[in-house]
Coordinates of C-alpha atoms in Angstrom, one line a residue:
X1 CA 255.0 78.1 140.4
X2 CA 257.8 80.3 138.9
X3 CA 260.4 78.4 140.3
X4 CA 258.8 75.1 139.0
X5 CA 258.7 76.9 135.4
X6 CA 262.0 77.5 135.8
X7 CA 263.4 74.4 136.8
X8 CA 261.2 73.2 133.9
X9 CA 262.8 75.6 131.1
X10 CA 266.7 74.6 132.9
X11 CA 266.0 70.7 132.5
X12 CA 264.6 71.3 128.9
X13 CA 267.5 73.5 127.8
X14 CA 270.2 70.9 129.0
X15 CA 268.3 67.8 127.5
X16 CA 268.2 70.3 123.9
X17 CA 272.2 70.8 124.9
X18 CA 272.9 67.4 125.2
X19 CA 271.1 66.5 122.0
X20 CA 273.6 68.7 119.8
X21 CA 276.7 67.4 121.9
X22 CA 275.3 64.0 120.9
X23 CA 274.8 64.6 117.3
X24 CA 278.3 66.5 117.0
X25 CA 279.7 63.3 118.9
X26 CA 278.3 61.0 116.2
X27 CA 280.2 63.1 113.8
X28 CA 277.7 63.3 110.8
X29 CA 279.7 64.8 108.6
X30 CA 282.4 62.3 108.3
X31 CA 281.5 59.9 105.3
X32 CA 279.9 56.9 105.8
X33 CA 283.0 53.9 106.0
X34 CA 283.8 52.9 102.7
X35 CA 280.9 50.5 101.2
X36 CA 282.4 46.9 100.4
X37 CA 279.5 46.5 98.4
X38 CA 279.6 47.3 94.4
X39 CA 276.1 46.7 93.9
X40 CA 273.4 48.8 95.0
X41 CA 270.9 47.4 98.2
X42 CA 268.7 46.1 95.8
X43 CA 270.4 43.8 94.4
X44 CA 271.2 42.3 98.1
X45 CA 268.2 42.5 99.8
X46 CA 264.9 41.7 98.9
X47 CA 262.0 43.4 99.3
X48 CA 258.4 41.4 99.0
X49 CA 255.6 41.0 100.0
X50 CA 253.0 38.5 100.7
X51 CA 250.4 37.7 98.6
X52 CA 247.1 34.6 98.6
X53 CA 247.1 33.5 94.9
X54 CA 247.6 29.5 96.2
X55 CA 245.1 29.3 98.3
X56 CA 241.6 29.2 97.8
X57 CA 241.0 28.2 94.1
X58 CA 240.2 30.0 91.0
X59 CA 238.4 32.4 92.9
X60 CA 239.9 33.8 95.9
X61 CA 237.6 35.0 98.7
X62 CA 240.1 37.2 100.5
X63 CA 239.7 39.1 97.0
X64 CA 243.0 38.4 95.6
X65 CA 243.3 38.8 91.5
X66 CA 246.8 38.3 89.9
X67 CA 246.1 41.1 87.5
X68 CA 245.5 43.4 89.8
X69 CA 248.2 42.4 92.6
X70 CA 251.0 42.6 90.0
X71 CA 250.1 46.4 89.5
X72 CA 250.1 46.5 92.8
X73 CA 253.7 44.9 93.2
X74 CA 255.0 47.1 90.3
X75 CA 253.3 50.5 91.8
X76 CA 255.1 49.7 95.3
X77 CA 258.7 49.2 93.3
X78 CA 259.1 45.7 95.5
X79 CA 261.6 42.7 94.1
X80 CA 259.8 39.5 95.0
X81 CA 256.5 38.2 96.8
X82 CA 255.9 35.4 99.0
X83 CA 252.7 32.9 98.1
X84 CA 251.6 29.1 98.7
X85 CA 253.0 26.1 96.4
X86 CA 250.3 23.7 97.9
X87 CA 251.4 20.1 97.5
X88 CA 247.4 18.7 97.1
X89 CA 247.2 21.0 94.4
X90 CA 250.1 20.2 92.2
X91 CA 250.1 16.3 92.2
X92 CA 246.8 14.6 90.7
X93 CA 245.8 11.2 91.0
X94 CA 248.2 8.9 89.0
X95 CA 250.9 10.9 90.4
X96 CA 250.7 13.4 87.7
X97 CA 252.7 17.0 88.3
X98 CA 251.7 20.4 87.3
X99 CA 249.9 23.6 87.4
X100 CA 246.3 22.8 87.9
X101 CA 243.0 25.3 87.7
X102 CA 243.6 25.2 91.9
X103 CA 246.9 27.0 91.0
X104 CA 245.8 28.9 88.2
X105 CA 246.3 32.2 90.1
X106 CA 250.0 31.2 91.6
X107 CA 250.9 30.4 88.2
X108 CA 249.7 33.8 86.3
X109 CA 251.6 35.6 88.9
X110 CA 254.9 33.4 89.6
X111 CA 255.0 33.5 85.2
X112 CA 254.1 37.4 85.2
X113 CA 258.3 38.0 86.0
X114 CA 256.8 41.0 88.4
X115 CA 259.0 40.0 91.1
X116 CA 261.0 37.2 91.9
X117 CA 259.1 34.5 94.0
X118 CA 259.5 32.9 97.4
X119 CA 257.4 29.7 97.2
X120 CA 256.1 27.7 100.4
X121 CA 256.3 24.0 99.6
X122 CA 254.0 22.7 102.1
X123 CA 250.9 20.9 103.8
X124 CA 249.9 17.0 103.9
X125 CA 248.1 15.4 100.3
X126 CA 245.0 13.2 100.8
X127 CA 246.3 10.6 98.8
X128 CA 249.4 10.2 100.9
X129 CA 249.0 8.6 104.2
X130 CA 251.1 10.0 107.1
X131 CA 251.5 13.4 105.1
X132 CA 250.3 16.0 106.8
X133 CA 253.5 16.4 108.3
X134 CA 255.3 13.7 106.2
X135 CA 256.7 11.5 109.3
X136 CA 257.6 8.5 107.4
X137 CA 260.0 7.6 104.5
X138 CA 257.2 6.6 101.7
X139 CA 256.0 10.2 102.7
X140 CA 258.8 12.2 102.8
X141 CA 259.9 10.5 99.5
X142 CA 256.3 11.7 97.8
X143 CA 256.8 15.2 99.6
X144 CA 260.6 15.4 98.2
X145 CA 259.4 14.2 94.7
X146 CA 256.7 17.2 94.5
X147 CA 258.9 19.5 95.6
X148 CA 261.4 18.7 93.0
X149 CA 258.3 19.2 90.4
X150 CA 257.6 22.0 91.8
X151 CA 260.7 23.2 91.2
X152 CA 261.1 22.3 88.1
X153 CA 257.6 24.2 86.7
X154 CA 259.0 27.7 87.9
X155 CA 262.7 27.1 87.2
X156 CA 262.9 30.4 84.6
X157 CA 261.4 32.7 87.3
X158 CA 264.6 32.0 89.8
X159 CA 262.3 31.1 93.0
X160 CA 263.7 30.3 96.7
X161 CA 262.3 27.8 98.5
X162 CA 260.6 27.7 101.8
X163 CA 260.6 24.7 103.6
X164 CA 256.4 24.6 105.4
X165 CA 255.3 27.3 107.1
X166 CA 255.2 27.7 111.1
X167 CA 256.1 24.1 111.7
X168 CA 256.5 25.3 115.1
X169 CA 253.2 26.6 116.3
X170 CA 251.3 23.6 114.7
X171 CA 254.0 21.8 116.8
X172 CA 251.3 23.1 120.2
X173 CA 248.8 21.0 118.6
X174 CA 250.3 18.2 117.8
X175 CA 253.8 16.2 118.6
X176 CA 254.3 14.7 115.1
X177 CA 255.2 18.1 114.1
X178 CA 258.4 17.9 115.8
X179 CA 262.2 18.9 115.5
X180 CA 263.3 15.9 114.6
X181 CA 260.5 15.0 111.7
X182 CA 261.2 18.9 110.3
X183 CA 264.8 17.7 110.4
X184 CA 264.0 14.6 108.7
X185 CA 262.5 16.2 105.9
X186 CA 264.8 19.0 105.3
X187 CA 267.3 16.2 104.5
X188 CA 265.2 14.5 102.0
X189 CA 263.9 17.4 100.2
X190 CA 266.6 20.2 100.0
X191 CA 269.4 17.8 97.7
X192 CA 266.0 17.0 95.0
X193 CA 265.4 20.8 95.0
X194 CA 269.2 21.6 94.2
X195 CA 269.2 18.6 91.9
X196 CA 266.6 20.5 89.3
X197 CA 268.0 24.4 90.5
X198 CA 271.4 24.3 92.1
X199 CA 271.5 27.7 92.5
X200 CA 267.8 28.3 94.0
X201 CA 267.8 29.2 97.9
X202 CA 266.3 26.7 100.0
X203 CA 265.3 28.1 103.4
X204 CA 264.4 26.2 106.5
X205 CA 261.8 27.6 109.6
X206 CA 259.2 30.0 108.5
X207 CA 259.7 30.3 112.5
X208 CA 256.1 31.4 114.1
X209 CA 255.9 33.2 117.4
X210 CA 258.7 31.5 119.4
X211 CA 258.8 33.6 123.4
X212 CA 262.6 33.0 124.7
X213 CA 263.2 31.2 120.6
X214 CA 262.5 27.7 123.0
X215 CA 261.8 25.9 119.8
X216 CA 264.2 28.0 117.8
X217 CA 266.7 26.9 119.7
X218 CA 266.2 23.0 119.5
X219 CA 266.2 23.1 116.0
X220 CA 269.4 24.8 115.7
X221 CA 270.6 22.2 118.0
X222 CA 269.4 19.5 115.6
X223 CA 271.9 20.7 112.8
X224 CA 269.6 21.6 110.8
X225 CA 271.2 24.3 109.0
X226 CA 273.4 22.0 107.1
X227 CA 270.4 21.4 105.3
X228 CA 269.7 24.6 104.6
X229 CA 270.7 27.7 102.1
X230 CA 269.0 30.4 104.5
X231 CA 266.9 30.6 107.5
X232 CA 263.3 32.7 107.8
X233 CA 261.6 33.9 110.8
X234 CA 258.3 35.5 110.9
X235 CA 258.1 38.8 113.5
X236 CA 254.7 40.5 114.7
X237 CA 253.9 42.5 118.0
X238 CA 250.8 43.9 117.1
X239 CA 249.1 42.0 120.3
X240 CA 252.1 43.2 122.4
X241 CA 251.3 46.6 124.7
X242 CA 250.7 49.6 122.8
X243 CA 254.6 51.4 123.5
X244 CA 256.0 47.9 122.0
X245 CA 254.2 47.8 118.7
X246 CA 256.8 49.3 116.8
X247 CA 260.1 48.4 114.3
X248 CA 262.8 49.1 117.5
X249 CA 260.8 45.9 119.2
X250 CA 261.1 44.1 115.8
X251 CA 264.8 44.7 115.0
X252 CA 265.5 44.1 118.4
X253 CA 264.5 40.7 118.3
X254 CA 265.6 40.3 115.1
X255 CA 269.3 41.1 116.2
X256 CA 268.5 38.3 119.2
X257 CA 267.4 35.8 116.1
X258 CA 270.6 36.7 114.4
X259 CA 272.8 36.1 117.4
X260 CA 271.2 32.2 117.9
X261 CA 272.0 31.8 113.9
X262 CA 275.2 32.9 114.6
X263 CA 276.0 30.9 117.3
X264 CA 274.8 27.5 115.5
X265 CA 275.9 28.2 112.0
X266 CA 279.5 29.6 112.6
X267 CA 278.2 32.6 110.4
X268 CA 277.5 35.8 111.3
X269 CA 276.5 36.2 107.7
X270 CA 274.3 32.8 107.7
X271 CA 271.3 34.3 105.3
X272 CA 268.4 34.8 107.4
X273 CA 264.8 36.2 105.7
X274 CA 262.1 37.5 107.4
X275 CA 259.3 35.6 105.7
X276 CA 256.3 37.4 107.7
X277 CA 256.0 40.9 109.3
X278 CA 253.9 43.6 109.9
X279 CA 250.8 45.4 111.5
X280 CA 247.5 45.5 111.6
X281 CA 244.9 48.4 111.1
X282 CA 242.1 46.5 112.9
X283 CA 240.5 48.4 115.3
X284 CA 240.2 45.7 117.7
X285 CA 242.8 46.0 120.9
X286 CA 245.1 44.5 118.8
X287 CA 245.6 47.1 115.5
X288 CA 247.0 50.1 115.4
X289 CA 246.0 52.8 113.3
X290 CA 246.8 53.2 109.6
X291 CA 249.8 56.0 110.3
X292 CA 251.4 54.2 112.7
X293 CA 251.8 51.2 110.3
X294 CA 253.1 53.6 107.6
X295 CA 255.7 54.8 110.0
X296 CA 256.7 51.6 111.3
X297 CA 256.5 49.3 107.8
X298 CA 259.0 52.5 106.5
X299 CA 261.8 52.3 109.4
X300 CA 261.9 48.7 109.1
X301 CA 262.7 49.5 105.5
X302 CA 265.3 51.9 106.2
X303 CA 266.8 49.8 108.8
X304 CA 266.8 47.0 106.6
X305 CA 269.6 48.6 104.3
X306 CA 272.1 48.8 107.8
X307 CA 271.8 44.2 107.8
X308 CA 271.9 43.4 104.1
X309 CA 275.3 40.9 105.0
X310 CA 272.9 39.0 106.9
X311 CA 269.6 39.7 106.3
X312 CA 268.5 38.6 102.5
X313 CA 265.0 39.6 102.3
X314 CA 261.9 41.1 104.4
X315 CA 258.3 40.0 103.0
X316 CA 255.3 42.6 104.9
X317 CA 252.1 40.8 105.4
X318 CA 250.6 41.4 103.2
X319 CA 249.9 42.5 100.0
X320 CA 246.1 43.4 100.6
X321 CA 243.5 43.2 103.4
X322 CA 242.1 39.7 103.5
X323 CA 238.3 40.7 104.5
X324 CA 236.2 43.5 105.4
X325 CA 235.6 43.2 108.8
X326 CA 237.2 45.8 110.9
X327 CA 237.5 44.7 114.1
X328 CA 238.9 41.5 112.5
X329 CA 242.8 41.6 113.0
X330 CA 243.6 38.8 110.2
X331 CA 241.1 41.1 107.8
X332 CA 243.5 44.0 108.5
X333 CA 246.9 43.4 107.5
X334 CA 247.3 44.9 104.1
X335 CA 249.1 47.7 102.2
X336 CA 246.0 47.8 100.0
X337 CA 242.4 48.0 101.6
X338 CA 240.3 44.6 100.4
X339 CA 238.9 47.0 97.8
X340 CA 242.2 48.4 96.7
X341 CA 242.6 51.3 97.6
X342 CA 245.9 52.1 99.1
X343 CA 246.3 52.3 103.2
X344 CA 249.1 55.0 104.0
X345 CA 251.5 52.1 104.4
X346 CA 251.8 51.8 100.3
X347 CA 253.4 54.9 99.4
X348 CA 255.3 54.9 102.7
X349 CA 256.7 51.2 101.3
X350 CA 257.1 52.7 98.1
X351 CA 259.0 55.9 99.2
X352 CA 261.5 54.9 101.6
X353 CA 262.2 51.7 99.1
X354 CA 262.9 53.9 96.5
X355 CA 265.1 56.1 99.0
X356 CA 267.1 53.5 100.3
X357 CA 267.1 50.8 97.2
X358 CA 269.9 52.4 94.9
X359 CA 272.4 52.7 98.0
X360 CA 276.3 50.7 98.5
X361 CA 276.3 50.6 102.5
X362 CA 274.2 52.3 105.2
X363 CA 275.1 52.5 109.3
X364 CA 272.6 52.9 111.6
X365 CA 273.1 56.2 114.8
X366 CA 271.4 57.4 117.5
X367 CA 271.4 60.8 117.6
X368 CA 269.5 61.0 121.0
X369 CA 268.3 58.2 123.0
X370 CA 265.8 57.9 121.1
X371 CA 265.9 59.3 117.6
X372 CA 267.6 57.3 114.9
X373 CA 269.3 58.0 112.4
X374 CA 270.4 55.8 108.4
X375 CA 273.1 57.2 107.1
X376 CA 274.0 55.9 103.6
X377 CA 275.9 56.5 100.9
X378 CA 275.0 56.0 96.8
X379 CA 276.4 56.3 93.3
X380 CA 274.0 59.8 93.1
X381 CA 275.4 60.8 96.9
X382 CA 274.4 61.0 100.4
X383 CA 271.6 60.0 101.8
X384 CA 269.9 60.4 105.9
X385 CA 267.0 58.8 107.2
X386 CA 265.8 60.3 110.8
X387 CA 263.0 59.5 113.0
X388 CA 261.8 59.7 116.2
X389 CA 261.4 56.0 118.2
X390 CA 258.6 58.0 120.8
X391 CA 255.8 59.1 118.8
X392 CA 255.0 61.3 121.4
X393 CA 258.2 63.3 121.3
X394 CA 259.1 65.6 117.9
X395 CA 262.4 67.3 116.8
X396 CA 264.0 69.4 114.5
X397 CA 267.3 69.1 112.4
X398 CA 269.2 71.5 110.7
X399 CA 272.3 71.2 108.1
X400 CA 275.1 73.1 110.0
X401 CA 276.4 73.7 106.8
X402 CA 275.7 74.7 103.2
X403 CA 274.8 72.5 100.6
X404 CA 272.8 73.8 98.1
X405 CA 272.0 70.3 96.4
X406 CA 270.2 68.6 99.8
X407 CA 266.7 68.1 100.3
X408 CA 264.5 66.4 102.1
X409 CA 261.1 64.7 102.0
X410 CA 259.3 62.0 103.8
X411 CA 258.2 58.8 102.4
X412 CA 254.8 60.1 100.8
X413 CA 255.4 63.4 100.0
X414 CA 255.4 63.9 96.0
X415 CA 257.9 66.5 96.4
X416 CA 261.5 67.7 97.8
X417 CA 262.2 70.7 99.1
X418 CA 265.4 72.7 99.7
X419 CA 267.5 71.3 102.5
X420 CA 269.8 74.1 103.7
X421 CA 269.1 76.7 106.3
X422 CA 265.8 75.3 107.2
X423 CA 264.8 73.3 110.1
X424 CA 263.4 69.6 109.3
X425 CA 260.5 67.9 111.5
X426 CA 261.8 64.7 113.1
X427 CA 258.8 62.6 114.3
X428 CA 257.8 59.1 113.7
X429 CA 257.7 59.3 109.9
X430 CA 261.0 59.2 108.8
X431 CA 262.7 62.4 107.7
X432 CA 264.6 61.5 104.2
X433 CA 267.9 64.2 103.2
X434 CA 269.4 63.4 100.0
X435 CA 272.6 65.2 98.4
X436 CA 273.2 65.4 95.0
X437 CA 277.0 64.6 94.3
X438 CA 277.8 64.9 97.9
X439 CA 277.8 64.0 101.3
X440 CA 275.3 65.1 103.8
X441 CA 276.8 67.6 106.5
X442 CA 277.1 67.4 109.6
X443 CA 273.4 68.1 111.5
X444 CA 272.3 69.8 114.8
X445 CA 269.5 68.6 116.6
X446 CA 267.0 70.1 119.0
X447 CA 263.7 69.2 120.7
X448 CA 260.5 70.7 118.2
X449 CA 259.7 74.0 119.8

């Protein structure tokens, strides 16, 4: 048994070894490159949300009030938020445009100015045959004139413009809702949308589930992205095995995503926007529990700030939990409980936005195999984000030099403390150093004792 301990104690204390000699490799205190960027992340990258305020009428039954959401928005520091623009509830009888009582919610909070607003324009109208997907000429013609209404009501609020939403998994149901009638449309209704707002975004996809991007992949081929001012994606693997619910899955098939856009569009800066993510709390097989969505909501966050040539905005589903049941994932999703009280995951969105928001360029490190590290660099000084990828494994880092202006913090802690000479916790929730005026130092790493 000795020998075993010992063999134990040798393998542990050359995995700490190689740890440092990894982090010392990565050469932390070296600043980050130069920043080509003049403006601060948050003015590249949105950040949103998604909220229900077009669906469901007046009254919404998944408990959605546009009083209360835009506190919500403004508590959580977030730049735009992601709702329904229901054709059958903008055009009346007669043909007649505008914000009706259906829309009454949608149009407190799109004219609040609390963030700026990514608008589906979708679903069939029951006065227009063939609608529901438009798949003939009369129909995409009423569908482009709507959306060019729509445009037009929200014009002051600067809105982007989604083009349906998960065309592709309504295309397992039913064959009109093709590649080549999503195509079809796209051409009609993104020139009367740039017509009314040149310079408002109009994004194709709102991509559903898509295993081995089969239907991603055809309608790249269709040339779609001519069309098309940005593409969006929607990302979930909270039904996936337990290790693979986590950001490194997400951002891993993100980057795939990236590389198809890349290859079709010429671009490796073709604006892409993640529409959809997230995880749910439910505590049926598929949630996870409330930290873990904290932890992983805030790397994706952090990560985010590494892609912002490419990647123009990420929307977390969503704003609130839409129901009460708790075995029910689709109740679940929310930073907010459905009574409004805030989950974990609020203050984790609002403290590693408000980390990460103000900096000019951020690189993503390993310093192990599997902790991660954000290094990024501001107007105010450096900045590192650390965490741990295994949530079963913990670490600690230390500054290996002085700097009597760091600290660190993690995302919902209402305090700093002093950095130097102290060694950090590295686990799943992201470890967050900031300098004052300076660079971060170097850092040595070594498995939590």
């Amino acid at each position: 048994m000795k020998s075993i301990a010992n063999a134990l104690t040798r393998r542990r204390w050359l995995r700490e070894l190689r740890i440092v000699a990894a982090a010392a490799a990565i050469g932390l205190a070296a600043p980050v490159a130069q920043a080509e960027n003049t403006r601060p992340l948050d003015e590249r990258l949105l950040l949103g949300v998604g909220t229900h305020q077009g669906l469901g009428g007046p009254v919404s039954s998944r408990g959605y009030v546009p009083a209360t959401a835009v506190g919500q928005i403004k508590q959580l520091g977030l730049t735009a938020f992601r709702d329904d623009f229901p054709w059958s509830d903008f055009e009346l009888p007669g043909r007649r445009m505008g914000f009706t009582a259906q829309l009454g919610r949608l149009e407190t909070q799109v004219k609040s100015g609390v963030a700026r607003p990514f608008l589906i324009l979708a679903f069939g109208h029951h006065l227009v045959p063939n609608s529901m997907p438009p798949t003939t000429d009369e129909a995409r013609q009423r569908f482009a004139d709507y959306a060019a209404a729509a445009a037009q009501s929200v014009a002051q609020q600067q809105p982007i413009f989604e083009l349906w939403n998960e065309w592709n998994m309504a295309a397992k149901k039913s064959d009109a809702f093709s590649v080549e009638n999503y195509l079809a449309l796209a051409k009609v209704t993104r020139p009367v949308v740039k017509r009314v707002l040149p310079n408002a975004p109009f994004v194709v996809g709102a991509i559903g589930d898509d295993p081995g991007w089969v239907w991603t992949q055809r309608m790249l081929q269709s040339g779609v992205l001519q069309y098309a001012d940005g593409i969006s994606v929607h990302l979930y693997n909270f039904c996936m095995a337990p290790s693979r619910r986590s950001s490194t899955e997400i951002i891993d098939r993100l980057e795939a995503f990236r590389r198809l856009v890349t290859q079709a569009s010429g671009n490796p800066d073709f604006p892409i926007y993640v529409t959809e993510t997230g995880w749910t709390t439910a505590s049926a097989k598929c949630g996870v529990n409330e930290q873990a969505q904290a932890d992983s909501t805030a790397q994706l966050i952090l990560w985010a700030s590494t892609a912002s040539s490419w990647l123009k905005g990420m929307w977390f589903y969503e704003l609130k939990d839409s129901g009460t049941n708790p075995a029910e994932p689709e109740d679940n999703f929310g930073l907010f409980r459905f009574d409004n009280s805030p989950k974990p995951v609020a203050c984790a969105v609002r403290g590693s936005w408000a980390f990460i928001r103000s900096t000019l360029g951020a690189e993503r490190k390993k310093l192990a195999d599997d902790v991660v590290s954000i290094r990024a660099a501001s107007a105010a000084g450096g900045k590192v984000a650390i965490w741990s990828e295994d949530p079963n494994r913990r670490y600690e880092v230390r500054l290996k030099s002085e700097a009597p202006n760091a600290t660190f913090a993690h995302p919902c802690d209402d305090a700093a403390s002093p950095a130097s000479g102290v060694w950090m916790p590295v686990a799943s929730t992201p470890l967050l150093i900031s300098t004052n005026g300076g660079t971060v130092p170097a850092l040595e790493i070594r498995a939590a004792r």
